[in-house]
Amino acid sequence: MRDEEWLVTSAEQGADGWLVRVRGLSELVAETTAAFYSSLDTIEVQDPKEAKVVPDGSSGYRDSRLWLEALLRKTPVPYGDQALTVSTHMLADALAYQRAAVTKALDPQHIRPRILIADAVGLGKTLEIGMILSELVRRGRGERILIVTPKHVLEQMQHELWCRFALPFVRLDSTGIQKVRQKLPATRNPFTYFKRAIISIDTLKGPRYKAHLERQQWDAVVIDESHNLTNAGTQNNELARVLAPNTEALVLASATPHNGKEESFAELLRLLDPTVVHPDGTFTKDDVESLLIRRHRHSPDVAAEVGSDWAERAEPVHLLVKPSAAEDAVAAELSQTWLHPASGTSPYSGDTKALFAWTLAKAFLSSPAALAESIKQRRAKLDQDDPAQRTELKALNILDELNQEALGEQAGKFGALTKRLKQIGVGKGSATRAVVFAERIATLTWLRKNLPAALGLKDENIAMLHGGLSDVEQQEIVDSFKLETSPIRVLVTGDVASEGVNLHAQCHHLIHYDIPWSLIRIEQRNGRIDRYGQKHPPVISSLILEPSDPEFSGDLRVLSRLLERENQAHETLGDVASLMGKHSVTEEENAIRDVLVKGVDLDDAVRTADEVAAGEDLDA
């Protein structure tokens, strides 16, 4: 801390000398504050009068002119100047709807810049964030910036901000944190060393850094996928509560900021401006509009600009798949013993009989490998000596025997997947690529193992992405898939890639190997290739198992109708959240489970796009 350069901010004379409060200037102490007593420390004053003046010997006084030019360029633009000065000249298409978000964020009516960017999937929230930050920097209000994102988009965000806006950020993923620890003393606050950092929320939310963050002030904080902050008492929420009061500017970004609960949305508003939420938790539409900007693909200001730079989605392809004989036997056993037993009661020994039966069914609809995993996990929890659990164990063993036979032969959906991939051109010597989504890691692993031989490809041509991989591994796979020179032809991925990851650079084919029970999740998946910058019509395919058991097959028609409603909403509304009014993946899954388990009519749970367009939509 000593032998560094400091700027004096105040001085107080005491009985035994001066108390000098300072702010750090040299690299080791930059932007930190400290206090020194003249009676304890030797303070050396840097007097400008003692500076040595030397002539500029460069040709045409080039060095002096360059220094003066740099100084002029660093001179901040007045904050009240609403004209955009630098963001419109960056390496990005000049789109008026994106500039509108920047103008709103910098509105001088706000004491501090605060905004929730809630644009729908694919409109370029990252670009809007970059434009806002570049304008803050030009106004002298962006020296210290922290960006918090999910770990799988760390490098993507860092790359976009540097390549498009010349904003350098130190990426503090798990590897980056280790490098910091090696460079700094253990007691140093790492956030005082790096002026601009981008770090995953999973790394930052733990207690390890809380004390450091509480003592650190920022010029701007950006939190991506901010819908993950709304649950009070969670580590994500506690992190946001630490950061929000310690920053001048706060930018939250989420395509689904409203989870259907007023108190959760109010929590986001409190982070931006606590005064807009009344003591009873209510807020007005005008207050929300001053902090929120939300558009979708078919909003007039968006549709007027995107044109051919966002190709219209092709007609979706929904493939009804006949199961193999062994799979059909598993489906019949699930239906007759677990889902629709003649006795009215399934063998499940727990309290939520109907729910667990559909847990098994959902695993089966993903793959026989996923069902085998679910059966294994459940059997591990059962006690052979308990009569009720013994009955359940016997039923699980019968189901597992049937499922093992299904694992031993080619699954119906797997055959349909390979056929579809070949139809769209994926294969040896072809540049065509596809993204295949599935919910269960067991399914992803199974696909990754079997696809190379089925398609005549090498192992390196099939990549797997899921949340169990490290942040570095996830980013390497995503970055490779974007490159024209990448060997990857099929990316099998879990829903970790459904938020924030851009996969459209070299790909316009997406296949749902299993169907999420959530319109929001379906839209998020589709948005990985159906987004601004997609030059080819996105082709979305879905594989829907059609077992011969009439009751089970009837249940699964719900998923077909869910896909149809998502596409209708995409074409008519540009956004699906208002169809169910839940605004949360979990809440939507619970509603669809009620349709399947409790017999709730799908039309009551999921409105049509026409009903919403008629004026019954939820503006919130």
Coordinates of C-alpha atoms in Angstrom, one line a residue:
M1 CA 0.0 0.0 0.0
R2 CA 2.9 2.3 0.6
D3 CA 5.4 3.6 -2.0
E4 CA 2.5 4.1 -4.4
E5 CA 0.9 7.2 -5.9
W6 CA -2.2 8.6 -4.4
L7 CA -4.5 11.5 -5.1
V8 CA -5.5 13.5 -1.9
T9 CA -9.2 13.8 -1.6
S10 CA -9.3 15.5 1.9
A11 CA -7.1 16.3 4.8
E12 CA -7.9 16.9 8.5
Q13 CA -5.5 18.4 11.0
G14 CA -5.3 16.6 14.4
A15 CA -3.4 17.0 17.6
D16 CA -0.5 14.9 16.4
G17 CA -0.5 15.8 12.6
W18 CA -2.6 15.4 9.5
L19 CA -5.1 12.7 8.6
V20 CA -4.9 12.4 4.8
R21 CA -7.6 10.6 2.9
V22 CA -6.6 9.5 -0.6
R23 CA -7.6 7.6 -3.8
G24 CA -5.1 5.3 -5.5
L25 CA -3.5 6.3 -8.9
S26 CA -0.7 3.8 -9.5
E27 CA -1.6 0.3 -10.8
L28 CA -1.5 -1.7 -7.6
V29 CA -3.8 0.7 -5.7
A30 CA -5.9 2.1 -8.6
E31 CA -9.4 3.2 -7.5
T32 CA -8.9 2.1 -3.9
T33 CA -9.2 4.4 -1.0
A34 CA -7.0 4.7 2.1
A35 CA -6.2 7.1 4.9
F36 CA -2.7 7.9 6.2
Y37 CA -1.5 9.8 9.3
S38 CA 1.5 12.1 8.8
S39 CA 2.8 11.2 12.3
L40 CA 3.0 7.5 11.2
D41 CA 3.8 7.7 7.5
T42 CA 6.2 9.8 5.5
I43 CA 4.2 11.6 2.8
E44 CA 6.1 12.7 -0.2
V45 CA 4.2 15.4 -2.1
Q46 CA 4.5 15.4 -5.9
D47 CA 4.7 19.1 -6.7
P48 CA 3.9 19.9 -10.4
K49 CA 6.3 22.9 -10.1
E50 CA 9.1 20.4 -9.8
A51 CA 8.2 18.6 -13.0
K52 CA 11.0 18.7 -15.5
V53 CA 10.0 20.2 -18.8
V54 CA 11.7 18.7 -21.9
P55 CA 11.3 19.7 -25.5
D56 CA 9.5 17.5 -28.0
G57 CA 12.1 16.4 -30.5
S58 CA 9.7 14.3 -32.6
S59 CA 9.1 15.3 -36.2
G60 CA 6.4 18.0 -36.4
Y61 CA 5.9 17.7 -32.7
R62 CA 4.1 14.4 -33.4
D63 CA 4.4 13.1 -29.8
S64 CA 2.8 16.2 -28.3
R65 CA 0.1 16.3 -30.9
L66 CA -0.8 12.7 -30.3
W67 CA -0.9 13.2 -26.6
L68 CA -3.2 16.2 -26.9
E69 CA -5.4 14.3 -29.4
A70 CA -5.7 11.4 -26.9
L71 CA -6.5 13.8 -24.1
L72 CA -9.2 15.5 -26.2
R73 CA -10.7 12.1 -27.0
K74 CA -10.8 11.1 -23.4
T75 CA -12.5 14.3 -22.4
P76 CA -16.0 13.2 -21.4
V77 CA -19.1 14.2 -23.2
P78 CA -21.6 16.0 -20.9
Y79 CA -23.9 13.4 -19.4
G80 CA -27.0 15.5 -20.3
D81 CA -26.1 15.3 -24.0
Q82 CA -28.7 12.9 -25.3
A83 CA -27.0 12.5 -28.7
L84 CA -25.3 9.1 -29.2
T85 CA -21.7 9.8 -29.8
V86 CA -19.8 6.5 -30.2
S87 CA -22.2 3.5 -30.1
T88 CA -23.6 4.2 -33.6
H89 CA -20.1 3.9 -35.1
M90 CA -19.2 0.5 -33.7
L91 CA -18.9 -2.8 -35.6
A92 CA -22.6 -3.5 -35.6
D93 CA -25.6 -2.7 -37.9
A94 CA -27.1 0.6 -37.1
L95 CA -30.6 -0.4 -36.0
A96 CA -33.0 2.3 -34.7
Y97 CA -34.8 -0.1 -32.2
Q98 CA -31.4 -0.8 -30.5
R99 CA -30.6 2.9 -30.4
A100 CA -33.9 3.4 -28.7
A101 CA -32.8 1.2 -25.8
V102 CA -29.6 3.2 -25.4
T103 CA -31.4 6.5 -25.4
K104 CA -33.8 5.2 -22.8
A105 CA -31.0 4.0 -20.5
L106 CA -29.2 7.3 -20.7
D107 CA -32.4 9.5 -20.2
P108 CA -31.1 12.4 -18.0
Q109 CA -34.4 12.2 -16.1
H110 CA -32.9 9.2 -14.3
I111 CA -30.5 10.3 -11.5
R112 CA -28.6 7.1 -12.2
P113 CA -28.8 5.1 -15.5
R114 CA -31.0 2.1 -14.9
I115 CA -32.8 -0.2 -17.4
L116 CA -34.2 -3.7 -17.8
I117 CA -33.7 -4.8 -21.4
A118 CA -36.5 -7.4 -21.9
D119 CA -36.4 -7.8 -25.6
A120 CA -37.5 -11.2 -26.9
V121 CA -35.0 -13.9 -27.9
G122 CA -32.8 -13.0 -30.9
L123 CA -33.1 -9.2 -31.0
G124 CA -29.5 -8.4 -29.9
K125 CA -29.6 -7.6 -26.2
T126 CA -25.8 -8.0 -26.0
L127 CA -25.4 -5.3 -28.7
E128 CA -27.7 -3.0 -26.8
I129 CA -25.6 -3.6 -23.6
G130 CA -22.4 -2.8 -25.5
M131 CA -23.9 0.4 -26.9
I132 CA -25.0 1.5 -23.5
L133 CA -21.6 0.8 -22.0
S134 CA -19.7 2.5 -24.8
E135 CA -21.8 5.6 -24.3
L136 CA -21.2 5.6 -20.5
V137 CA -17.4 5.3 -21.1
R138 CA -17.5 8.2 -23.5
R139 CA -19.3 10.3 -20.9
G140 CA -16.7 9.4 -18.3
R141 CA -19.0 7.2 -16.3
G142 CA -17.7 3.8 -17.3
E143 CA -14.2 3.4 -15.9
R144 CA -15.1 0.5 -13.6
I145 CA -17.5 -2.0 -15.1
L146 CA -18.6 -5.5 -13.9
I147 CA -20.6 -7.9 -16.1
V148 CA -22.3 -10.9 -14.6
T149 CA -23.4 -13.7 -16.9
P150 CA -24.1 -17.4 -17.0
K151 CA -20.8 -19.3 -17.4
H152 CA -21.5 -20.7 -20.8
V153 CA -21.7 -17.2 -22.4
L154 CA -18.7 -15.6 -20.7
E155 CA -16.4 -15.7 -23.7
Q156 CA -19.1 -14.9 -26.1
M157 CA -20.0 -11.7 -24.2
Q158 CA -16.3 -10.8 -23.8
H159 CA -15.7 -11.3 -27.5
E160 CA -18.7 -9.3 -28.7
L161 CA -17.8 -6.3 -26.4
W162 CA -14.2 -6.3 -27.5
C163 CA -14.6 -6.9 -31.3
R164 CA -17.6 -4.7 -31.8
F165 CA -17.1 -1.9 -29.2
A166 CA -13.4 -2.0 -28.3
L167 CA -14.3 -2.5 -24.7
P168 CA -11.7 -4.8 -23.0
F169 CA -12.9 -7.0 -20.2
V170 CA -10.9 -9.5 -18.1
R171 CA -12.8 -12.8 -18.1
L172 CA -12.8 -14.3 -14.6
D173 CA -14.0 -17.8 -15.2
S174 CA -12.7 -20.6 -13.0
T175 CA -9.3 -20.4 -14.8
G176 CA -9.2 -16.7 -14.6
I177 CA -9.9 -16.7 -10.8
Q178 CA -6.9 -19.0 -10.3
K179 CA -4.7 -16.7 -12.3
V180 CA -5.8 -13.7 -10.2
R181 CA -5.0 -15.6 -7.0
Q182 CA -1.5 -16.4 -8.3
K183 CA -0.9 -12.8 -9.2
L184 CA -2.3 -11.0 -6.1
P185 CA -1.7 -11.3 -2.3
A186 CA -4.3 -13.4 -0.7
T187 CA -5.7 -10.4 1.2
R188 CA -6.1 -8.2 -1.9
N189 CA -9.6 -7.5 -3.2
P190 CA -9.4 -8.8 -6.8
F191 CA -12.0 -6.3 -7.9
T192 CA -9.8 -3.4 -7.2
Y193 CA -7.1 -4.7 -9.6
F194 CA -9.2 -5.2 -12.7
K195 CA -11.2 -2.1 -13.8
R196 CA -13.4 -4.1 -16.1
A197 CA -14.3 -7.7 -15.4
I198 CA -16.7 -10.3 -16.7
I199 CA -17.5 -13.2 -14.4
S200 CA -20.0 -16.0 -14.2
I201 CA -22.8 -15.7 -11.7
D202 CA -22.1 -19.2 -10.4
T203 CA -18.6 -18.1 -9.4
L204 CA -19.6 -14.7 -8.0
K205 CA -22.7 -15.7 -6.0
G206 CA -20.8 -17.7 -3.3
P207 CA -19.8 -16.2 0.1
R208 CA -16.2 -16.2 -0.9
Y209 CA -16.4 -12.8 -2.7
K210 CA -19.3 -11.2 -0.9
A211 CA -17.1 -9.1 1.5
H212 CA -15.0 -7.9 -1.4
L213 CA -18.0 -6.9 -3.4
E214 CA -19.6 -5.0 -0.5
R215 CA -16.6 -2.8 -0.3
Q216 CA -16.4 -2.1 -4.1
Q217 CA -18.0 0.7 -6.0
W218 CA -18.7 0.3 -9.8
D219 CA -19.6 2.8 -12.5
A220 CA -21.7 0.2 -14.2
V221 CA -22.9 -3.3 -13.5
V222 CA -24.6 -5.6 -16.1
I223 CA -26.4 -8.7 -15.0
D224 CA -27.5 -11.0 -17.9
E225 CA -30.4 -13.5 -17.7
S226 CA -31.6 -11.5 -14.7
H227 CA -34.8 -13.5 -14.3
N228 CA -32.6 -15.8 -12.2
L229 CA -32.4 -13.0 -9.5
T230 CA -36.0 -12.8 -8.5
N231 CA -36.3 -15.4 -5.8
A232 CA -35.6 -13.7 -2.4
G233 CA -33.2 -15.6 -0.2
T234 CA -31.3 -17.3 -3.0
Q235 CA -27.6 -16.7 -3.6
N236 CA -28.4 -15.1 -6.9
N237 CA -30.7 -12.6 -5.3
E238 CA -28.3 -11.8 -2.5
L239 CA -25.6 -11.1 -5.0
A240 CA -27.8 -8.7 -6.9
R241 CA -28.8 -6.9 -3.7
V242 CA -25.0 -6.4 -3.0
L243 CA -24.2 -5.1 -6.4
A244 CA -27.3 -2.9 -7.1
P245 CA -26.6 -0.2 -4.4
N246 CA -22.9 -0.2 -5.2
T247 CA -23.1 0.9 -8.8
E248 CA -24.0 4.1 -10.6
A249 CA -25.5 2.4 -13.7
L250 CA -27.3 -0.9 -13.6
V251 CA -28.4 -2.9 -16.7
L252 CA -30.5 -6.0 -16.3
A253 CA -31.2 -8.2 -19.3
S254 CA -33.7 -11.0 -19.7
A255 CA -36.1 -12.2 -22.4
T256 CA -38.4 -13.5 -19.7
P257 CA -38.2 -11.0 -16.8
H258 CA -41.8 -11.7 -15.5
N259 CA -42.4 -15.1 -14.0
G260 CA -46.1 -14.5 -13.5
K261 CA -45.7 -13.4 -9.9
E262 CA -45.9 -9.7 -9.1
E263 CA -43.6 -9.9 -6.1
S264 CA -40.9 -11.5 -8.3
F265 CA -41.1 -8.8 -10.9
A266 CA -41.2 -6.2 -8.2
E267 CA -37.9 -7.6 -6.9
L268 CA -36.3 -6.7 -10.3
L269 CA -37.8 -3.3 -10.1
R270 CA -36.4 -2.7 -6.6
L271 CA -32.9 -3.5 -7.9
L272 CA -33.2 -0.8 -10.5
D273 CA -35.0 1.8 -8.4
P274 CA -36.5 0.9 -4.9
T275 CA -38.7 4.0 -5.0
V276 CA -41.0 2.7 -7.9
V277 CA -42.3 -0.2 -5.7
H278 CA -44.8 0.9 -3.1
P279 CA -44.6 -0.5 0.5
D280 CA -47.5 -2.9 -0.3
G281 CA -45.5 -4.3 -3.2
T282 CA -47.5 -2.7 -6.0
F283 CA -46.2 -0.5 -8.8
T284 CA -47.7 1.5 -11.7
K285 CA -47.4 0.9 -15.4
D286 CA -45.8 4.4 -15.9
D287 CA -43.1 3.5 -13.4
V288 CA -42.4 0.2 -15.1
E289 CA -42.2 1.8 -18.6
S290 CA -39.6 4.3 -17.4
L291 CA -37.3 1.4 -16.5
L292 CA -38.3 -1.3 -19.0
I293 CA -37.9 -1.8 -22.8
R294 CA -39.4 -4.8 -24.5
R295 CA -39.9 -5.6 -28.2
H296 CA -40.2 -8.8 -30.2
R297 CA -39.6 -10.0 -33.8
H298 CA -42.9 -8.6 -35.1
S299 CA -42.9 -5.3 -33.2
P300 CA -43.4 -2.5 -35.8
D301 CA -40.0 -0.9 -35.1
V302 CA -38.2 -4.2 -35.3
A303 CA -40.0 -5.7 -38.3
A304 CA -39.3 -2.5 -40.3
E305 CA -35.6 -2.9 -40.0
V306 CA -34.5 -6.5 -39.7
G307 CA -35.5 -7.5 -43.3
S308 CA -33.3 -10.1 -44.9
D309 CA -30.9 -10.0 -42.0
W310 CA -33.4 -12.2 -40.1
A311 CA -34.8 -14.9 -42.4
E312 CA -38.4 -15.9 -41.6
R313 CA -38.7 -19.3 -40.0
A314 CA -39.7 -22.2 -42.3
E315 CA -42.8 -24.2 -41.7
P316 CA -41.9 -26.4 -38.7
V317 CA -41.6 -30.2 -39.2
H318 CA -43.3 -32.3 -36.6
L319 CA -42.4 -36.0 -37.0
L320 CA -44.7 -38.6 -35.4
V321 CA -42.4 -41.6 -34.6
K322 CA -43.5 -45.2 -34.3
P323 CA -41.6 -46.8 -31.3
S324 CA -39.7 -50.0 -31.7
A325 CA -41.5 -53.2 -30.4
A326 CA -39.5 -53.1 -27.2
E327 CA -40.2 -49.4 -26.7
D328 CA -43.9 -49.9 -27.3
A329 CA -43.9 -52.6 -24.6
V330 CA -42.3 -50.1 -22.2
A331 CA -44.9 -47.5 -23.1
A332 CA -47.7 -50.0 -22.5
E333 CA -46.2 -51.0 -19.1
L334 CA -45.9 -47.3 -18.1
S335 CA -49.5 -46.6 -19.2
Q336 CA -51.2 -49.7 -17.6
T337 CA -49.2 -49.9 -14.4
W338 CA -48.1 -46.3 -13.6
L339 CA -50.1 -43.7 -15.5
H340 CA -53.5 -45.3 -15.9
P341 CA -53.6 -48.4 -13.6
A342 CA -56.9 -50.3 -13.6
S343 CA -56.8 -50.2 -9.8
G344 CA -56.6 -46.4 -9.9
T345 CA -53.3 -46.5 -7.9
S346 CA -49.8 -46.7 -9.1
P347 CA -47.1 -48.9 -7.3
Y348 CA -45.3 -45.7 -6.2
S349 CA -44.9 -45.8 -2.4
G350 CA -44.4 -42.0 -1.9
D351 CA -47.1 -39.3 -1.6
T352 CA -47.1 -38.0 -5.1
K353 CA -48.1 -41.1 -7.1
A354 CA -49.4 -39.4 -10.2
L355 CA -46.4 -37.0 -10.4
F356 CA -43.8 -39.7 -10.1
A357 CA -45.5 -41.8 -12.8
W358 CA -45.1 -38.8 -15.2
T359 CA -41.5 -38.4 -14.1
L360 CA -40.9 -41.9 -15.4
A361 CA -42.9 -41.2 -18.5
K362 CA -41.0 -38.0 -19.2
A363 CA -37.7 -39.8 -18.9
F364 CA -38.9 -42.5 -21.3
L365 CA -40.0 -39.8 -23.8
S366 CA -36.4 -38.5 -23.7
S367 CA -34.8 -41.9 -24.3
P368 CA -34.6 -45.5 -22.9
A369 CA -31.2 -44.4 -21.4
A370 CA -32.8 -41.6 -19.4
L371 CA -35.5 -44.0 -18.1
A372 CA -32.9 -46.5 -17.1
E373 CA -31.2 -43.7 -15.1
S374 CA -34.4 -42.7 -13.4
I375 CA -35.2 -46.3 -12.4
K376 CA -31.7 -46.7 -11.0
Q377 CA -31.9 -43.6 -8.9
R378 CA -35.4 -44.5 -7.5
R379 CA -34.4 -48.1 -6.7
A380 CA -31.4 -46.9 -4.7
K381 CA -33.8 -45.1 -2.3
L382 CA -36.1 -48.0 -1.6
D383 CA -36.0 -50.4 1.3
Q384 CA -36.6 -54.1 0.5
D385 CA -38.0 -54.7 4.0
D386 CA -40.8 -52.2 3.7
P387 CA -43.9 -53.9 2.2
A388 CA -45.1 -50.8 0.2
Q389 CA -41.6 -50.1 -1.1
R390 CA -41.1 -53.8 -1.9
T391 CA -44.2 -53.6 -4.2
E392 CA -42.8 -50.5 -5.9
L393 CA -39.4 -52.2 -6.3
K394 CA -41.0 -55.2 -8.0
A395 CA -42.9 -52.9 -10.5
L396 CA -39.7 -51.0 -11.2
N397 CA -37.8 -54.2 -11.9
I398 CA -40.4 -55.3 -14.4
L399 CA -40.2 -51.9 -16.1
D400 CA -36.4 -52.0 -16.1
E401 CA -36.4 -55.5 -17.7
L402 CA -38.6 -54.2 -20.6
N403 CA -36.5 -51.1 -20.9
Q404 CA -33.2 -53.1 -21.1
E405 CA -34.6 -54.8 -24.2
A406 CA -35.4 -51.3 -25.6
L407 CA -31.8 -50.3 -25.0
G408 CA -30.6 -53.3 -26.9
E409 CA -32.3 -52.4 -30.2
Q410 CA -32.5 -49.2 -32.2
A411 CA -35.0 -46.8 -30.7
G412 CA -37.7 -45.5 -32.9
K413 CA -36.8 -41.8 -32.3
F414 CA -33.1 -42.5 -32.8
G415 CA -33.9 -44.0 -36.2
A416 CA -36.1 -41.0 -37.0
L417 CA -33.3 -38.6 -35.9
T418 CA -30.7 -40.1 -38.1
K419 CA -33.1 -40.2 -41.1
R420 CA -34.0 -36.5 -40.5
L421 CA -30.3 -35.5 -40.2
K422 CA -29.5 -37.3 -43.5
Q423 CA -32.5 -35.6 -45.1
I424 CA -31.3 -32.1 -44.3
G425 CA -27.8 -33.0 -45.6
V426 CA -25.8 -33.9 -42.5
G427 CA -23.2 -36.5 -43.4
K428 CA -19.7 -37.3 -44.6
G429 CA -18.3 -34.6 -46.8
S430 CA -21.2 -32.2 -46.1
A431 CA -20.9 -28.8 -44.4
T432 CA -24.5 -28.9 -43.2
R433 CA -24.9 -28.7 -39.4
A434 CA -27.7 -29.3 -36.9
V435 CA -28.3 -28.6 -33.2
V436 CA -30.1 -31.4 -31.4
F437 CA -31.7 -30.6 -28.0
A438 CA -32.6 -33.0 -25.3
E439 CA -33.3 -32.5 -21.6
R440 CA -31.5 -35.4 -20.0
I441 CA -27.7 -35.9 -19.8
A442 CA -28.2 -39.6 -20.2
T443 CA -29.9 -39.0 -23.5
L444 CA -27.2 -36.7 -24.7
T445 CA -24.5 -39.2 -23.7
W446 CA -26.4 -42.0 -25.5
L447 CA -26.8 -39.8 -28.7
R448 CA -23.2 -38.8 -28.6
K449 CA -22.1 -42.4 -28.5
N450 CA -24.3 -43.7 -31.2
L451 CA -24.6 -40.9 -33.8
P452 CA -21.1 -41.1 -35.4
A453 CA -21.6 -44.7 -36.6
A454 CA -25.2 -44.1 -37.7
L455 CA -24.2 -41.1 -39.8
G456 CA -20.9 -42.4 -41.0
L457 CA -19.1 -39.6 -39.2
K458 CA -16.0 -39.4 -37.0
D459 CA -16.3 -38.9 -33.2
E460 CA -15.0 -35.3 -33.6
N461 CA -18.0 -34.5 -35.9
I462 CA -20.4 -34.9 -32.9
A463 CA -20.1 -32.7 -29.9
M464 CA -22.0 -32.7 -26.6
L465 CA -22.8 -29.8 -24.4
H466 CA -24.4 -29.8 -21.0
G467 CA -24.3 -28.1 -17.6
G468 CA -22.0 -30.8 -16.1
L469 CA -19.1 -29.5 -18.2
S470 CA -16.8 -26.8 -16.9
D471 CA -17.3 -23.2 -18.1
V472 CA -14.1 -23.5 -20.1
E473 CA -15.2 -26.7 -21.8
Q474 CA -18.7 -25.3 -22.6
Q475 CA -17.2 -22.2 -24.2
E476 CA -14.7 -24.1 -26.3
I477 CA -17.5 -26.2 -27.8
V478 CA -19.7 -23.2 -28.5
D479 CA -16.9 -21.2 -30.1
S480 CA -15.9 -24.2 -32.2
F481 CA -19.4 -24.7 -33.5
K482 CA -19.5 -21.1 -34.7
L483 CA -16.4 -21.5 -36.9
E484 CA -16.7 -22.4 -40.6
T485 CA -13.6 -24.6 -40.1
S486 CA -15.0 -26.5 -37.2
P487 CA -15.3 -30.3 -37.6
I488 CA -18.5 -30.3 -35.6
R489 CA -21.5 -31.2 -37.7
V490 CA -24.0 -32.2 -35.0
L491 CA -24.2 -30.5 -31.6
V492 CA -26.2 -32.5 -29.1
T493 CA -27.0 -30.2 -26.2
G494 CA -29.1 -29.8 -23.0
D495 CA -31.0 -26.7 -22.1
V496 CA -27.9 -25.1 -20.8
A497 CA -27.5 -23.8 -24.3
S498 CA -31.1 -22.5 -24.6
E499 CA -30.2 -19.2 -22.9
G500 CA -27.8 -16.7 -24.2
V501 CA -25.9 -18.9 -26.7
N502 CA -25.7 -17.9 -30.4
L503 CA -25.5 -20.9 -32.7
H504 CA -26.8 -19.4 -35.9
A505 CA -23.5 -18.4 -37.6
Q506 CA -23.1 -21.7 -39.4
C507 CA -26.3 -23.5 -38.7
H508 CA -30.0 -23.1 -39.5
H509 CA -31.3 -26.6 -38.5
L510 CA -32.6 -27.4 -35.0
I511 CA -34.2 -30.7 -33.8
H512 CA -36.1 -31.2 -30.6
Y513 CA -35.3 -34.8 -29.7
D514 CA -37.6 -34.5 -26.7
I515 CA -40.3 -31.8 -26.2
P516 CA -40.1 -29.5 -23.2
W517 CA -43.3 -29.0 -21.2
S518 CA -42.8 -25.2 -21.5
L519 CA -43.5 -22.8 -24.3
I520 CA -40.8 -20.5 -23.0
R521 CA -38.2 -23.3 -23.1
I522 CA -39.3 -24.2 -26.6
E523 CA -39.0 -20.6 -27.7
Q524 CA -35.6 -20.3 -26.0
R525 CA -34.3 -23.4 -27.8
N526 CA -35.5 -22.1 -31.2
G527 CA -34.0 -18.7 -30.5
R528 CA -30.5 -20.2 -30.7
I529 CA -30.7 -20.3 -34.5
D530 CA -33.8 -18.2 -35.1
R531 CA -32.4 -14.7 -34.4
Y532 CA -31.1 -11.5 -36.0
G533 CA -28.2 -12.3 -38.3
Q534 CA -29.7 -15.6 -39.5
K535 CA -29.5 -15.5 -43.3
H536 CA -31.2 -18.8 -44.0
P537 CA -34.8 -19.7 -43.0
P538 CA -34.5 -21.5 -39.7
V539 CA -35.8 -25.1 -39.9
I540 CA -37.2 -26.5 -36.6
S541 CA -38.0 -30.2 -36.4
S542 CA -39.5 -32.1 -33.5
L543 CA -39.7 -35.9 -32.8
I544 CA -42.9 -37.0 -31.2
L545 CA -43.2 -40.6 -30.0
E546 CA -46.6 -42.2 -30.9
P547 CA -47.0 -45.5 -28.9
S548 CA -49.8 -47.8 -29.7
D549 CA -51.4 -47.6 -26.2
P550 CA -54.4 -45.4 -26.8
E551 CA -54.4 -43.6 -23.4
F552 CA -50.6 -42.8 -23.5
S553 CA -50.8 -41.8 -27.1
G554 CA -53.7 -39.5 -26.3
D555 CA -51.7 -37.9 -23.5
L556 CA -48.8 -37.1 -25.8
R557 CA -51.1 -35.2 -28.2
V558 CA -50.8 -32.4 -25.6
L559 CA -47.1 -32.0 -26.6
S560 CA -48.0 -31.8 -30.3
R561 CA -50.5 -29.1 -29.6
L562 CA -48.0 -27.2 -27.5
L563 CA -45.6 -27.1 -30.4
E564 CA -48.4 -25.8 -32.7
R565 CA -49.3 -23.1 -30.3
E566 CA -45.6 -22.0 -30.0
N567 CA -45.4 -21.6 -33.7
Q568 CA -48.7 -19.7 -33.9
A569 CA -47.5 -17.3 -31.2
H570 CA -44.2 -16.9 -33.0
E571 CA -46.0 -15.9 -36.2
T572 CA -48.7 -13.8 -34.7
L573 CA -47.3 -12.3 -31.5
G574 CA -43.5 -12.7 -31.7
D575 CA -43.5 -14.0 -28.1
V576 CA -45.0 -17.0 -26.3
A577 CA -45.0 -16.0 -22.6
S578 CA -48.5 -14.4 -22.8
L579 CA -50.2 -17.7 -24.0
M580 CA -50.0 -19.3 -20.5
G581 CA -49.5 -16.1 -18.5
K582 CA -46.9 -17.9 -16.3
H583 CA -43.7 -16.2 -17.6
S584 CA -41.6 -18.9 -16.0
V585 CA -40.4 -22.3 -17.3
T586 CA -41.1 -24.0 -14.0
E587 CA -44.6 -22.6 -13.7
E588 CA -45.4 -23.6 -17.3
E589 CA -44.1 -27.1 -16.7
N590 CA -46.4 -27.4 -13.6
A591 CA -49.4 -26.2 -15.7
I592 CA -48.8 -28.8 -18.4
R593 CA -48.3 -31.5 -15.7
D594 CA -51.8 -30.5 -14.4
V595 CA -53.1 -31.1 -17.9
L596 CA -51.6 -34.5 -18.1
V597 CA -52.1 -35.6 -14.4
K598 CA -55.3 -33.9 -13.3
G599 CA -57.1 -33.7 -16.7
V600 CA -57.1 -29.9 -16.9
D601 CA -58.2 -28.9 -20.4
L602 CA -55.2 -27.6 -22.5
D603 CA -57.3 -24.7 -23.8
D604 CA -57.7 -23.5 -20.2
A605 CA -54.0 -23.8 -19.6
V606 CA -52.7 -22.4 -22.9
R607 CA -54.6 -19.8 -24.8
T608 CA -54.4 -19.5 -28.5
A609 CA -52.5 -16.7 -30.2
D610 CA -55.8 -15.3 -31.6
E611 CA -57.2 -15.1 -28.1
V612 CA -54.2 -13.1 -26.9
A613 CA -54.2 -10.9 -30.0
A614 CA -57.9 -10.1 -29.4
G615 CA -56.8 -8.1 -26.3
E616 CA -56.6 -10.6 -23.5
D617 CA -52.8 -10.5 -23.3
L618 CA -50.8 -9.8 -20.1
D619 CA -49.0 -6.5 -20.5
A620 CA -47.0 -7.2 -17.4

